[in-house]
Amino acid sequence: GDSVTQMEGPVTLSEEAFLTINCTYTATGYPSLFWYVQYPGEGLQLLLKATKADDKGSNKGFEATYRKETTSFHLEKGSVQVSDSAVYFCALSGYSSASKIIFGSGTRLSIRP
Amino acid sequence: DAGVTQSPTHLIKTRGQHVTLRCSPISGHKSVSWYQQVLGQGPQFIFQYYEKEERGRGNFPDRFSARQFPNYSSELNVNALLLGDSALYLCASSSTGGRNYGYTFGSGTRLTVV
């Protein structure tokens, strides 16, 4: 079945460092891909999305490119801030699971001032 | 516009009891989904409803049930609670099936079973 694998955390970086959180997926056809963020004590917020190969999703300085050839959707940000500290979830919604979103296990990110 | 609202925000129940969680989607959204998020894990799909019909069901026991009302709000019911049902229960709404636009999540109901 469809699945998402993302890099395990926690990830700790200094402010203004470059961020990459790796995400790969397994799915039939062409799933839609998402990054969600969860701040402490809150629900999930959609950070960005891409619905077809080579699409780049972007929001708040974060970017991720839908790579069909490597089945990847890595999250990147050029300069992180303390306020980016949260848990990040890579997710997909595919043809075989069109009614649901499948989430990765999450990556906890902590940014040091 | 109000986002997805869930009630209650926190709940403590005893093993064997029954619980009802409620969700109001964003105005105009006809699809509601429920997810269970155990501490330290990603959310797991429980149910999706669209236009009051069940469109998907995850791998959860029959103790879990849900319904959607004519105003598109939804309830999740869990019978015979177990300690392992302790989790954050998230409701998400979408104008369509969510595949192309993503879902908007509520802040969740934190259920503790003792």
XYZ file of C-alpha atoms in Angstrom:
227
model
C 0.000 0.000 0.000
C 0.868 3.669 -0.098
C 3.376 4.905 2.470
C 5.573 7.850 3.446
C 9.031 7.694 4.985
C 10.647 10.792 6.423
C 13.894 11.407 8.203
C 13.826 10.763 11.881
C 14.403 13.538 14.319
C 14.914 15.375 16.361
C 16.769 17.847 14.194
C 18.489 20.709 16.001
C 19.874 23.680 14.080
C 21.140 27.147 14.854
C 19.157 30.156 13.703
C 19.819 31.102 10.046
C 21.057 27.592 9.191
C 19.910 25.744 6.060
C 17.233 23.116 6.596
C 16.529 19.896 4.731
C 14.035 17.284 5.903
C 14.014 14.250 3.646
C 10.796 12.561 2.573
C 10.257 9.653 0.194
C 7.031 7.960 -0.718
C 5.602 4.763 -2.174
C 2.384 5.048 -4.146
C 0.707 3.894 -7.323
C 0.025 6.495 -9.969
C 0.548 10.156 -9.218
C -0.265 11.079 -5.629
C -0.599 14.606 -4.312
C 2.125 15.447 -1.797
C 1.935 17.686 1.244
C 3.970 19.058 4.114
C 2.067 19.797 7.300
C 3.443 21.532 10.393
C 2.323 21.056 13.985
C 3.268 23.633 16.590
C 3.232 22.607 20.268
C -0.277 21.979 21.545
C -1.913 22.703 18.213
C -3.452 20.842 15.286
C -1.905 20.447 11.846
C -1.415 23.304 9.421
C -0.912 22.772 5.707
C 2.503 24.236 4.903
C 2.725 23.503 1.180
C 1.589 21.070 -1.483
C 2.332 19.758 -4.957
C -0.087 17.836 -7.116
C 2.017 16.698 -10.070
C 5.564 15.783 -10.967
C 8.102 18.665 -11.019
C 5.675 20.978 -9.198
C 7.325 23.102 -6.515
C 5.290 23.973 -3.456
C 6.369 26.976 -1.418
C 5.201 28.940 1.604
C 6.820 31.055 4.352
C 10.289 30.475 2.865
C 9.858 26.695 2.783
C 10.039 24.814 -0.521
C 9.617 21.239 -1.716
C 9.767 19.814 -5.248
C 7.772 16.778 -6.377
C 10.382 14.391 -7.826
C 8.704 11.458 -9.537
C 11.986 9.832 -10.597
C 13.260 9.604 -7.019
C 9.790 9.446 -5.370
C 10.849 12.267 -3.070
C 9.451 15.517 -1.691
C 12.216 16.964 0.489
C 11.457 20.073 2.546
C 14.009 22.909 2.442
C 14.436 26.375 3.899
C 17.402 28.622 3.346
C 17.487 30.331 6.751
C 15.517 28.958 9.684
C 14.182 30.983 12.581
C 13.416 30.060 16.170
C 9.714 30.345 15.301
C 10.116 27.418 12.851
C 10.530 25.023 15.780
C 7.733 22.469 15.352
C 7.015 18.957 14.123
C 6.884 18.569 10.344
C 4.882 15.835 8.624
C 5.271 14.717 5.037
C 2.041 13.264 3.627
C 0.394 12.001 0.468
C -3.044 11.474 -0.951
C -3.098 9.041 -3.813
C -5.454 7.367 -6.224
C -5.498 4.218 -4.135
C -6.214 6.202 -1.005
C -8.094 9.119 -2.456
C -10.284 9.542 0.558
C -7.467 9.809 3.059
C -4.083 11.365 3.722
C -1.215 9.094 4.675
C 1.284 10.742 6.991
C 4.903 10.075 7.774
C 5.958 9.711 11.384
C 6.998 13.351 11.713
C 10.299 15.160 12.247
C 10.743 17.362 15.283
C 12.739 20.494 14.489
C 14.329 22.666 17.184
C 16.065 25.933 16.335
C 18.619 27.420 18.746
C 18.854 31.230 18.975
C -14.276 32.841 8.584
C -14.088 30.352 11.425
C -11.759 27.432 10.895
C -12.481 23.847 11.768
C -13.807 23.738 15.320
C -13.675 20.699 17.561
C -15.179 20.071 20.955
C -14.330 19.381 23.633
C -10.655 20.338 23.629
C -9.752 17.934 26.407
C -11.517 14.926 27.845
C -10.762 12.321 30.483
C -12.701 9.056 30.419
C -12.537 5.742 32.238
C -11.921 2.410 30.527
C -15.132 0.897 29.208
C -16.918 4.232 28.856
C -18.222 5.783 25.660
C -17.135 9.111 24.174
C -18.521 11.453 21.515
C -16.293 14.005 19.805
C -17.697 16.786 17.660
C -16.455 18.709 14.655
C -17.745 21.666 12.652
C -16.094 22.082 9.247
C -15.255 25.321 7.525
C -18.373 26.883 6.076
C -19.001 25.469 2.621
C -16.833 22.390 3.142
C -18.739 19.174 2.579
C -16.001 16.662 3.399
C -14.999 15.793 6.965
C -12.319 13.321 7.982
C -11.207 12.015 11.355
C -7.675 11.086 12.355
C -6.120 9.618 15.486
C -2.681 10.882 16.514
C -0.941 8.919 19.211
C 1.838 10.802 21.001
C 5.007 10.868 18.935
C 3.424 9.467 15.772
C 1.814 10.747 12.605
C -1.980 10.934 12.347
C -3.800 7.760 11.299
C -6.940 7.913 9.159
C -10.162 6.761 10.819
C -13.087 7.922 8.619
C -14.035 10.241 5.805
C -17.537 11.535 5.116
C -18.625 13.478 2.067
C -22.133 14.782 1.623
C -23.216 12.713 4.639
C -21.997 9.439 3.143
C -19.040 7.415 4.379
C -16.326 7.525 1.725
C -13.506 5.806 3.529
C -12.696 3.867 6.665
C -9.301 3.178 8.160
C -8.085 0.126 10.004
C -9.904 0.742 13.276
C -12.194 -1.618 15.207
C -15.966 -1.420 15.085
C -15.914 0.386 18.423
C -15.216 3.475 16.341
C -18.126 4.975 14.416
C -18.978 8.327 12.942
C -21.688 10.229 11.162
C -22.159 13.489 9.301
C -25.185 15.697 9.728
C -27.122 17.732 7.115
C -25.164 20.858 8.130
C -21.951 18.863 7.423
C -20.852 18.791 11.058
C -19.708 15.410 12.277
C -19.459 13.224 15.347
C -16.930 10.526 16.145
C -18.078 7.927 18.656
C -15.873 5.453 20.450
C -17.399 2.685 22.581
C -15.818 0.507 25.260
C -12.789 2.765 25.620
C -9.373 1.199 26.046
C -6.230 2.770 27.471
C -4.772 2.625 23.953
C -7.475 4.970 22.683
C -5.721 7.829 24.477
C -4.672 10.196 21.700
C -5.266 13.501 19.982
C -8.277 13.180 17.688
C -8.141 15.498 14.722
C -10.942 16.535 12.433
C -10.207 17.867 8.962
C -12.445 19.447 6.365
C -12.161 20.036 2.649
C -14.347 21.449 -0.078
C -13.751 18.338 -2.162
C -11.974 15.074 -1.395
C -8.874 16.925 -0.308
C -6.535 15.248 -2.767
C -5.726 18.388 -4.701
C -6.266 21.052 -2.107
C -5.290 19.435 1.136
C -7.319 19.409 4.284
C -7.761 22.067 6.959
C -7.360 20.571 10.397
C -8.872 21.588 13.682
C -6.860 21.867 16.889
C -8.062 18.467 18.023
C -9.587 16.825 21.070
C -7.105 15.390 23.526
C -8.660 12.185 24.925
C -7.136 10.541 27.973
C -8.464 7.137 29.029
C -7.633 6.119 32.604
